[in-house]
mmCIF file with all atom_site columns, C-alpha atoms in Angstrom:
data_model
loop_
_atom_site.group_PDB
_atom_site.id
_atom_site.type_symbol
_atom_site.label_atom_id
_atom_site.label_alt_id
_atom_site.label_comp_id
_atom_site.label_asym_id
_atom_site.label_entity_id
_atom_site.label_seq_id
_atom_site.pdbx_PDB_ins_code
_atom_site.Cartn_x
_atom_site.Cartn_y
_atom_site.Cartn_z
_atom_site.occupancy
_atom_site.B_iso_or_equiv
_atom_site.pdbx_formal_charge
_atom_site.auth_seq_id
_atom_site.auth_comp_id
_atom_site.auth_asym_id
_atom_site.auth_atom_id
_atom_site.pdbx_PDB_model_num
ATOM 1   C CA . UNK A 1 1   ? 0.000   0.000   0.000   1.00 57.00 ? 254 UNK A CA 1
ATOM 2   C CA . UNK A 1 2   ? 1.450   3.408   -1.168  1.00 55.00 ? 255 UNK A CA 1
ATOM 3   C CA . UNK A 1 3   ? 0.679   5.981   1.442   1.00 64.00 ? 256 UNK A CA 1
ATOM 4   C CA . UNK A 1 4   ? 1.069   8.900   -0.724  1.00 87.00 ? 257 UNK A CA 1
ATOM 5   C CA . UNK A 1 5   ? -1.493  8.224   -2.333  1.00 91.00 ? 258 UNK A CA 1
ATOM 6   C CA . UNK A 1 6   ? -4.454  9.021   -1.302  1.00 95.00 ? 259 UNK A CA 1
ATOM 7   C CA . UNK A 1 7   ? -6.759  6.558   0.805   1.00 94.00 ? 260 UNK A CA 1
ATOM 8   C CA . UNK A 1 8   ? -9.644  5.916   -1.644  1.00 95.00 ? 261 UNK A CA 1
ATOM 9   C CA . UNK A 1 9   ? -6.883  4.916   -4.364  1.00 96.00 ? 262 UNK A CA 1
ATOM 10  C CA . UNK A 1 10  ? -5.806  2.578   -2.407  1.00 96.00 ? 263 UNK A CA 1
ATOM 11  C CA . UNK A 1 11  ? -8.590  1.088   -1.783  1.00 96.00 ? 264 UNK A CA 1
ATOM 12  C CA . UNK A 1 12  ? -9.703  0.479   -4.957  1.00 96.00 ? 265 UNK A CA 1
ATOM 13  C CA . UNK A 1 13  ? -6.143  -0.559  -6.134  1.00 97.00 ? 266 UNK A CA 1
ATOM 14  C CA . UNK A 1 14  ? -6.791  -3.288  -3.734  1.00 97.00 ? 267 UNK A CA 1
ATOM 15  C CA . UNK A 1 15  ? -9.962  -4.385  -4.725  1.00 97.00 ? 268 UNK A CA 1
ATOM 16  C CA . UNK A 1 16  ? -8.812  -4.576  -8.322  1.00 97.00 ? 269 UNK A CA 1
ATOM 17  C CA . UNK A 1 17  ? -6.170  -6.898  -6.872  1.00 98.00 ? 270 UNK A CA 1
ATOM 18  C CA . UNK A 1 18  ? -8.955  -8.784  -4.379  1.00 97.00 ? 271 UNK A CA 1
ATOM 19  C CA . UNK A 1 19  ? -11.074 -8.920  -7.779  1.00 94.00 ? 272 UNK A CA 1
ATOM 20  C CA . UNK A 1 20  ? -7.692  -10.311 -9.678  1.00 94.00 ? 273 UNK A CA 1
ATOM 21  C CA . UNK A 1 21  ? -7.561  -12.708 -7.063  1.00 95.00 ? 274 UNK A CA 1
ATOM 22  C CA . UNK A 1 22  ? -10.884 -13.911 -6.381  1.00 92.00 ? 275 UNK A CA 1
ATOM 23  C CA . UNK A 1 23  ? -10.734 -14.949 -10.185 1.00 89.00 ? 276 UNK A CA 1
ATOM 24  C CA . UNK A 1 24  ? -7.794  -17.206 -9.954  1.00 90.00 ? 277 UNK A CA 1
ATOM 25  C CA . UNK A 1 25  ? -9.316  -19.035 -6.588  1.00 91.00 ? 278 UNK A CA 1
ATOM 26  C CA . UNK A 1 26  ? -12.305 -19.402 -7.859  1.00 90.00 ? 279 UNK A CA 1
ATOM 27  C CA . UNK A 1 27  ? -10.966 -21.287 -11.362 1.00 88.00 ? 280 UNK A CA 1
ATOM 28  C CA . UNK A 1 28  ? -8.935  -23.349 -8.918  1.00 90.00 ? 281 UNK A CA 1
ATOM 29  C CA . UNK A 1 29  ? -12.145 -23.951 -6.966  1.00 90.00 ? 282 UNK A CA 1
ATOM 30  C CA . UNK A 1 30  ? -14.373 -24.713 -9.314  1.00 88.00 ? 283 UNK A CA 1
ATOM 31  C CA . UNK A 1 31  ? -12.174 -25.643 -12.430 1.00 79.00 ? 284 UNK A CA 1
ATOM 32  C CA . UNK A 1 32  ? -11.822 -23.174 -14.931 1.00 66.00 ? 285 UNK A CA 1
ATOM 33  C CA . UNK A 1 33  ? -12.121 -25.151 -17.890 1.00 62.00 ? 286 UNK A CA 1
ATOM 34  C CA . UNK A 1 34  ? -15.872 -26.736 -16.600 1.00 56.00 ? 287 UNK A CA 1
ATOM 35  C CA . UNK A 1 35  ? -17.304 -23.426 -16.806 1.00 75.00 ? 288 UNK A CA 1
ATOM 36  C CA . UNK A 1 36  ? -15.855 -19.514 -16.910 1.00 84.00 ? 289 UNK A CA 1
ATOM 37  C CA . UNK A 1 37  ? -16.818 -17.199 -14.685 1.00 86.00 ? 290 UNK A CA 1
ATOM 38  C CA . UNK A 1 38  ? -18.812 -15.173 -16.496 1.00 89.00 ? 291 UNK A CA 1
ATOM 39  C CA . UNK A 1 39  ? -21.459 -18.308 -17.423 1.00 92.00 ? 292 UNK A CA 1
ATOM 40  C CA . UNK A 1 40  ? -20.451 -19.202 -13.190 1.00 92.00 ? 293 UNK A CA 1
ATOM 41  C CA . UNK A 1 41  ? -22.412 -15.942 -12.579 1.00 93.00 ? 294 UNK A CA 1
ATOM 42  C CA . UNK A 1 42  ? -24.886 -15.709 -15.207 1.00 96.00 ? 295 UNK A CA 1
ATOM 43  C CA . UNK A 1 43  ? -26.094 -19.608 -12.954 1.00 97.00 ? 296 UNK A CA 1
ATOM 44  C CA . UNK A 1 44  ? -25.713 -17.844 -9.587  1.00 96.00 ? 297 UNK A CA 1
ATOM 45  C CA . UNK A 1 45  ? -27.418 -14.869 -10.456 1.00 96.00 ? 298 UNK A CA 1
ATOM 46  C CA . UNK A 1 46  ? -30.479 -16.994 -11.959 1.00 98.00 ? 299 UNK A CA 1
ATOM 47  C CA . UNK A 1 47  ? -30.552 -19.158 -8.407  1.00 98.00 ? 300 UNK A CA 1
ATOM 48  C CA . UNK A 1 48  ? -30.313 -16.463 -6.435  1.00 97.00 ? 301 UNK A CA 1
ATOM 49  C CA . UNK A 1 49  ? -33.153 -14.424 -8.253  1.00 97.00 ? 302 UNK A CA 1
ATOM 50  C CA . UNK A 1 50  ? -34.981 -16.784 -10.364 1.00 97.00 ? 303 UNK A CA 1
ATOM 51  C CA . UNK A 1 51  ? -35.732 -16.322 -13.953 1.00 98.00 ? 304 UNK A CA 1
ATOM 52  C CA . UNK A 1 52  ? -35.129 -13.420 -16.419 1.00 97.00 ? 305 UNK A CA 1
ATOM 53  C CA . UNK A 1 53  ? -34.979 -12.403 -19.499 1.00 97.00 ? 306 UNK A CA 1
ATOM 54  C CA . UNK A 1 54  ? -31.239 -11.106 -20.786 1.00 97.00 ? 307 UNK A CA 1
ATOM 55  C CA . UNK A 1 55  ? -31.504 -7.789  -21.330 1.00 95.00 ? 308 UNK A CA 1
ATOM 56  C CA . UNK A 1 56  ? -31.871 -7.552  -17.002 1.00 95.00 ? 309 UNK A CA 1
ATOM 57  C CA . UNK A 1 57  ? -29.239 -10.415 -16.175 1.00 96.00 ? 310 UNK A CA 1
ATOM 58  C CA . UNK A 1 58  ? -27.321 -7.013  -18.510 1.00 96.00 ? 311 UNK A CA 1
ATOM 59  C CA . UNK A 1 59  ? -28.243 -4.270  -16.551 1.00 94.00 ? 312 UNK A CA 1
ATOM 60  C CA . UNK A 1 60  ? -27.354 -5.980  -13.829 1.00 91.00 ? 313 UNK A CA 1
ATOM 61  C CA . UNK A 1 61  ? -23.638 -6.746  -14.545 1.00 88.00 ? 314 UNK A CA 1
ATOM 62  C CA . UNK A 1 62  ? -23.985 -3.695  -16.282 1.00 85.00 ? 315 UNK A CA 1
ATOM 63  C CA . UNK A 1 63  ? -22.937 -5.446  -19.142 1.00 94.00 ? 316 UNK A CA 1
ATOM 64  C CA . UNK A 1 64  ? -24.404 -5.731  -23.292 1.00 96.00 ? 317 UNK A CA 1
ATOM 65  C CA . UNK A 1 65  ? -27.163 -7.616  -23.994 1.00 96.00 ? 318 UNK A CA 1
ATOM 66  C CA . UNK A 1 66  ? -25.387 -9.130  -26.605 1.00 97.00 ? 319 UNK A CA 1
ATOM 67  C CA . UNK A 1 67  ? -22.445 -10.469 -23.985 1.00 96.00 ? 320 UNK A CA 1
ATOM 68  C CA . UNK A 1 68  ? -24.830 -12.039 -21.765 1.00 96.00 ? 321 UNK A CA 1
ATOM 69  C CA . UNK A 1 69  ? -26.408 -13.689 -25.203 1.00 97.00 ? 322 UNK A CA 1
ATOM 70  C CA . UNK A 1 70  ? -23.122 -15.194 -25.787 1.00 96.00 ? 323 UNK A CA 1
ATOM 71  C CA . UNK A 1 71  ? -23.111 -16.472 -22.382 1.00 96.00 ? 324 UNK A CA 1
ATOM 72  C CA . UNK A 1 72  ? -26.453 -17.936 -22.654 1.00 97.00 ? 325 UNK A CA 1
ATOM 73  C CA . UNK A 1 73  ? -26.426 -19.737 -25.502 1.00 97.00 ? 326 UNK A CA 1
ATOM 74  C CA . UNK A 1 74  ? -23.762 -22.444 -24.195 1.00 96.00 ? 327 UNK A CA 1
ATOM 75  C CA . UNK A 1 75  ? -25.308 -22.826 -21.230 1.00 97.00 ? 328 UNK A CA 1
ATOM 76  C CA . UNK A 1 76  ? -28.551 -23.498 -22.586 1.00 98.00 ? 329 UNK A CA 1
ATOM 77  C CA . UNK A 1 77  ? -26.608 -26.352 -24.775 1.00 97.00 ? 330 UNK A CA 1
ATOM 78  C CA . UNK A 1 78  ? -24.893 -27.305 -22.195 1.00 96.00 ? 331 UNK A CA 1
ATOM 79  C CA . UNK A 1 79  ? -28.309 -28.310 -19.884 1.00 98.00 ? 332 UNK A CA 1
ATOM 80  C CA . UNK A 1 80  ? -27.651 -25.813 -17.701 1.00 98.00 ? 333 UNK A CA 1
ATOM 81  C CA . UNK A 1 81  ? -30.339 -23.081 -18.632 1.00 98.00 ? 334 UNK A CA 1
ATOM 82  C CA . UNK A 1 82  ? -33.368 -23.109 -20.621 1.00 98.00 ? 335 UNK A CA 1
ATOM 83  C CA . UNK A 1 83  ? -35.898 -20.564 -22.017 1.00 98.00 ? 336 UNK A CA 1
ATOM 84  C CA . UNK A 1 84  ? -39.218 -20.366 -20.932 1.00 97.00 ? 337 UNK A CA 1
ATOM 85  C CA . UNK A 1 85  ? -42.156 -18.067 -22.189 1.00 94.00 ? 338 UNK A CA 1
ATOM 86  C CA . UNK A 1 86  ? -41.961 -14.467 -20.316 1.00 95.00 ? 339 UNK A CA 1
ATOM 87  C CA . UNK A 1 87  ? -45.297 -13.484 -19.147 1.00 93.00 ? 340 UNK A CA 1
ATOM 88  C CA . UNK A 1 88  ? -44.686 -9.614  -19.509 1.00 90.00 ? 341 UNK A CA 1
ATOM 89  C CA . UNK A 1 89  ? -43.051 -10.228 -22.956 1.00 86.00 ? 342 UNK A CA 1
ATOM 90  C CA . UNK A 1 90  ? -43.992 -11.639 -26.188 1.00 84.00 ? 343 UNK A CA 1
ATOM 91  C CA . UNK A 1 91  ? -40.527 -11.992 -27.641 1.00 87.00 ? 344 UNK A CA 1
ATOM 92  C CA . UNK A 1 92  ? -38.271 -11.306 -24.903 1.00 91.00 ? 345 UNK A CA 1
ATOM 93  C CA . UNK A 1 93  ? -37.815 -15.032 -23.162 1.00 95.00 ? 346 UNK A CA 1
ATOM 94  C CA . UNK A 1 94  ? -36.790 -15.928 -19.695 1.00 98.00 ? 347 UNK A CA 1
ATOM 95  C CA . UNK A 1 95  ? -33.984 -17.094 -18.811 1.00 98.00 ? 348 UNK A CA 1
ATOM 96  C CA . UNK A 1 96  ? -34.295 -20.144 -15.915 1.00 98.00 ? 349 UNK A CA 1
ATOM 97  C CA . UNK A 1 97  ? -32.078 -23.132 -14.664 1.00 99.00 ? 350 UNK A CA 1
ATOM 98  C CA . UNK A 1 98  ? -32.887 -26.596 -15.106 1.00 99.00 ? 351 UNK A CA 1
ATOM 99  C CA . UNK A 1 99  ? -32.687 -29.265 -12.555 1.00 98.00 ? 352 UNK A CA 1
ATOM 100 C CA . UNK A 1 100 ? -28.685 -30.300 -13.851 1.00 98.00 ? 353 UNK A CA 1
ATOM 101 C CA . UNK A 1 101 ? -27.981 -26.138 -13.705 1.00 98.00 ? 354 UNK A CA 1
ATOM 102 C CA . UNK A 1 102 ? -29.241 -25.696 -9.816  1.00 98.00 ? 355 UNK A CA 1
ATOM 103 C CA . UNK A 1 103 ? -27.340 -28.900 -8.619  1.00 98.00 ? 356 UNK A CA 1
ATOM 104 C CA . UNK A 1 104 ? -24.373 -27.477 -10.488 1.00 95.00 ? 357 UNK A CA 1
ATOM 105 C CA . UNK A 1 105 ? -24.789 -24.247 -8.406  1.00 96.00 ? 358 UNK A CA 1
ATOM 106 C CA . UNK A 1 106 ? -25.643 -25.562 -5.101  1.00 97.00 ? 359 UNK A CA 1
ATOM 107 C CA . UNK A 1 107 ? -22.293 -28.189 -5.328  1.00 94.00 ? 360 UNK A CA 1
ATOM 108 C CA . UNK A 1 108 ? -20.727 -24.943 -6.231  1.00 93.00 ? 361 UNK A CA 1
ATOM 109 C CA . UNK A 1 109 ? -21.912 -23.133 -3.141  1.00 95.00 ? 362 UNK A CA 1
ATOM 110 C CA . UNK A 1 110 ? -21.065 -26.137 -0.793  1.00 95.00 ? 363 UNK A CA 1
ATOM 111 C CA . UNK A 1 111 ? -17.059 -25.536 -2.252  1.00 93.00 ? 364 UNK A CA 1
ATOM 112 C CA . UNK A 1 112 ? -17.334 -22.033 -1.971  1.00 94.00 ? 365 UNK A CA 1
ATOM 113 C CA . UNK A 1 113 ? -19.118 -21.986 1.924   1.00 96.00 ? 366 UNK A CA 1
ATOM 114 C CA . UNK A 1 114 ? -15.657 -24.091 3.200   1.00 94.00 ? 367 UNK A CA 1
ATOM 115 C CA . UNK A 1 115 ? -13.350 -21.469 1.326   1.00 94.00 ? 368 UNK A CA 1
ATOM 116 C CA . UNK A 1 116 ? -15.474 -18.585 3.089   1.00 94.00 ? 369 UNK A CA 1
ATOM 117 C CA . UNK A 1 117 ? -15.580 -20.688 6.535   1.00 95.00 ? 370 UNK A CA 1
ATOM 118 C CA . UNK A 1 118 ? -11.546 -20.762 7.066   1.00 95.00 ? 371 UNK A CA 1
ATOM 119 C CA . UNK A 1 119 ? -11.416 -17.162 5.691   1.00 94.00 ? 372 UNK A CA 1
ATOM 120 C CA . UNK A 1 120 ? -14.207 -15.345 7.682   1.00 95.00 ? 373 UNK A CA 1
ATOM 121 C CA . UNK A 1 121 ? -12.428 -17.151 10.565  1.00 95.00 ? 374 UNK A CA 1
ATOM 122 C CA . UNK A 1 122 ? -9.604  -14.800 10.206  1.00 97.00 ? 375 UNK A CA 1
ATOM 123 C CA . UNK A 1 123 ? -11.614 -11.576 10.577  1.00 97.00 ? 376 UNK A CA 1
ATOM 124 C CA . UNK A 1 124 ? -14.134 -10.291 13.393  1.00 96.00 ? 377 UNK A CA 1
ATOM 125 C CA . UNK A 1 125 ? -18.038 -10.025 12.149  1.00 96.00 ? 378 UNK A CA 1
ATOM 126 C CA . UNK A 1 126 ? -17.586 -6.415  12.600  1.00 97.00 ? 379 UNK A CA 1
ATOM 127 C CA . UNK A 1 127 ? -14.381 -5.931  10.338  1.00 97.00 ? 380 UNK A CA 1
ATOM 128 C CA . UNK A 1 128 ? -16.255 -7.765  7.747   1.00 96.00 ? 381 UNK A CA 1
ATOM 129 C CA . UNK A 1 129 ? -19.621 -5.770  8.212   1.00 97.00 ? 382 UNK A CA 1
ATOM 130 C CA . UNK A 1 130 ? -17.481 -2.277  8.015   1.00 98.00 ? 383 UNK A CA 1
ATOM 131 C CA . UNK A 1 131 ? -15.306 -3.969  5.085   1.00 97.00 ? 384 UNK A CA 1
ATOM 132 C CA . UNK A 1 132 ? -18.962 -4.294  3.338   1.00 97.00 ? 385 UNK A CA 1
ATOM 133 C CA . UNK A 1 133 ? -20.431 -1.159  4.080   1.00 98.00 ? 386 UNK A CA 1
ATOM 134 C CA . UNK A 1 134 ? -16.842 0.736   2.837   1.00 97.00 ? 387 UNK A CA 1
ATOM 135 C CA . UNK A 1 135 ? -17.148 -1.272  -0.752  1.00 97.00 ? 388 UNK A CA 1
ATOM 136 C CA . UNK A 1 136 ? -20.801 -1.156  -0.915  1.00 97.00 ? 389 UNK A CA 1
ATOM 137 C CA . UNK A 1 137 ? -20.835 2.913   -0.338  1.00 97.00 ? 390 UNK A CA 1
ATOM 138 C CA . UNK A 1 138 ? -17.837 3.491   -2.601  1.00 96.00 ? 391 UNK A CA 1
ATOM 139 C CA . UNK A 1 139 ? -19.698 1.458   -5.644  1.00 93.00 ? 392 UNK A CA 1
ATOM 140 C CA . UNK A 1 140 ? -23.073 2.930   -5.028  1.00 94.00 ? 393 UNK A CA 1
ATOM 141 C CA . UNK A 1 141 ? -21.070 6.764   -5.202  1.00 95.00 ? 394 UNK A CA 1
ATOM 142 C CA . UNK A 1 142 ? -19.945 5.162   -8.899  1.00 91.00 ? 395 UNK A CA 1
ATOM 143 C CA . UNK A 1 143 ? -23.476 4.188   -9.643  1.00 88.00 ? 396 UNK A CA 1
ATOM 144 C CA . UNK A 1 144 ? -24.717 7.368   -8.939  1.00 89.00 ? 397 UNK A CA 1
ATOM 145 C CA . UNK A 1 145 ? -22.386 9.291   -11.532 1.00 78.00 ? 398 UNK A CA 1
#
């Protein structure tokens, strides 16, 4: 950590490194070649919100429409996802997991909860809680711009 420079720099600089990081673990974890992160997220977002269409798994990330297509697609071939009609939409399809795709995410979680275990051992629940609030008040100050 560079102490000239000033405190919010080097805070993100770190959590561009934590974010560096967190990739590498979680390809070791999980195995990078069975599936990326980005198609890794595109699962856990759809089991921890339930369906949707792609155009709001993109404004989510915020990412294109046409990225989070690209992710899609393979998973859906894959048995992971499938589309289902939308409701509120005529063309615009949701996006859901199939039976294979949540037990892919849930053995995910179970490798993920041991990694977090050990770690959040290492900190006190109220380091953690102020670690969160810092990060989530510095990206909501981004969103905002």
């Amino acid at each position: 950590m560079n102490q000239k420079k000033p405190s919010i720099e080097n805070l993100i600089d770190e959590t561009v490194l934590l974010f560096h990081r967190l990739r590498v673990v979680a390809d070791e974890l999980h195995g990078g070649g069975e599936l990326a992160a980005g198609k890794r997220g595109v699962l856990k977002g759809l089991y921890e919100i339930g369906p949707q269409t792609v155009p709001q798994m993109a404004r989510a990330r915020p990412v294109s429409r046409q990225h989070i297509q690209s992710l899609v697609n393979p998973l859906v071939e894959e048995g992971y996802v499938e589309f289902i009609d939308n409701p509120h939409h005529r063309r615009s399809k949701l996006v859901q997991l199939t039976g294979t795709g949540r037990v892919f995410v849930e053995k995910m979680q179970l490798r993920e909860a041991e990694v977090f275990q050990t770690l959040s051992a290492k900190f006190s629940e109220s380091r953690l809680t102020q670690a969160t609030r810092t990060l989530r008040s510095v990206r909501e100050c981004f969103e905002k711009e």
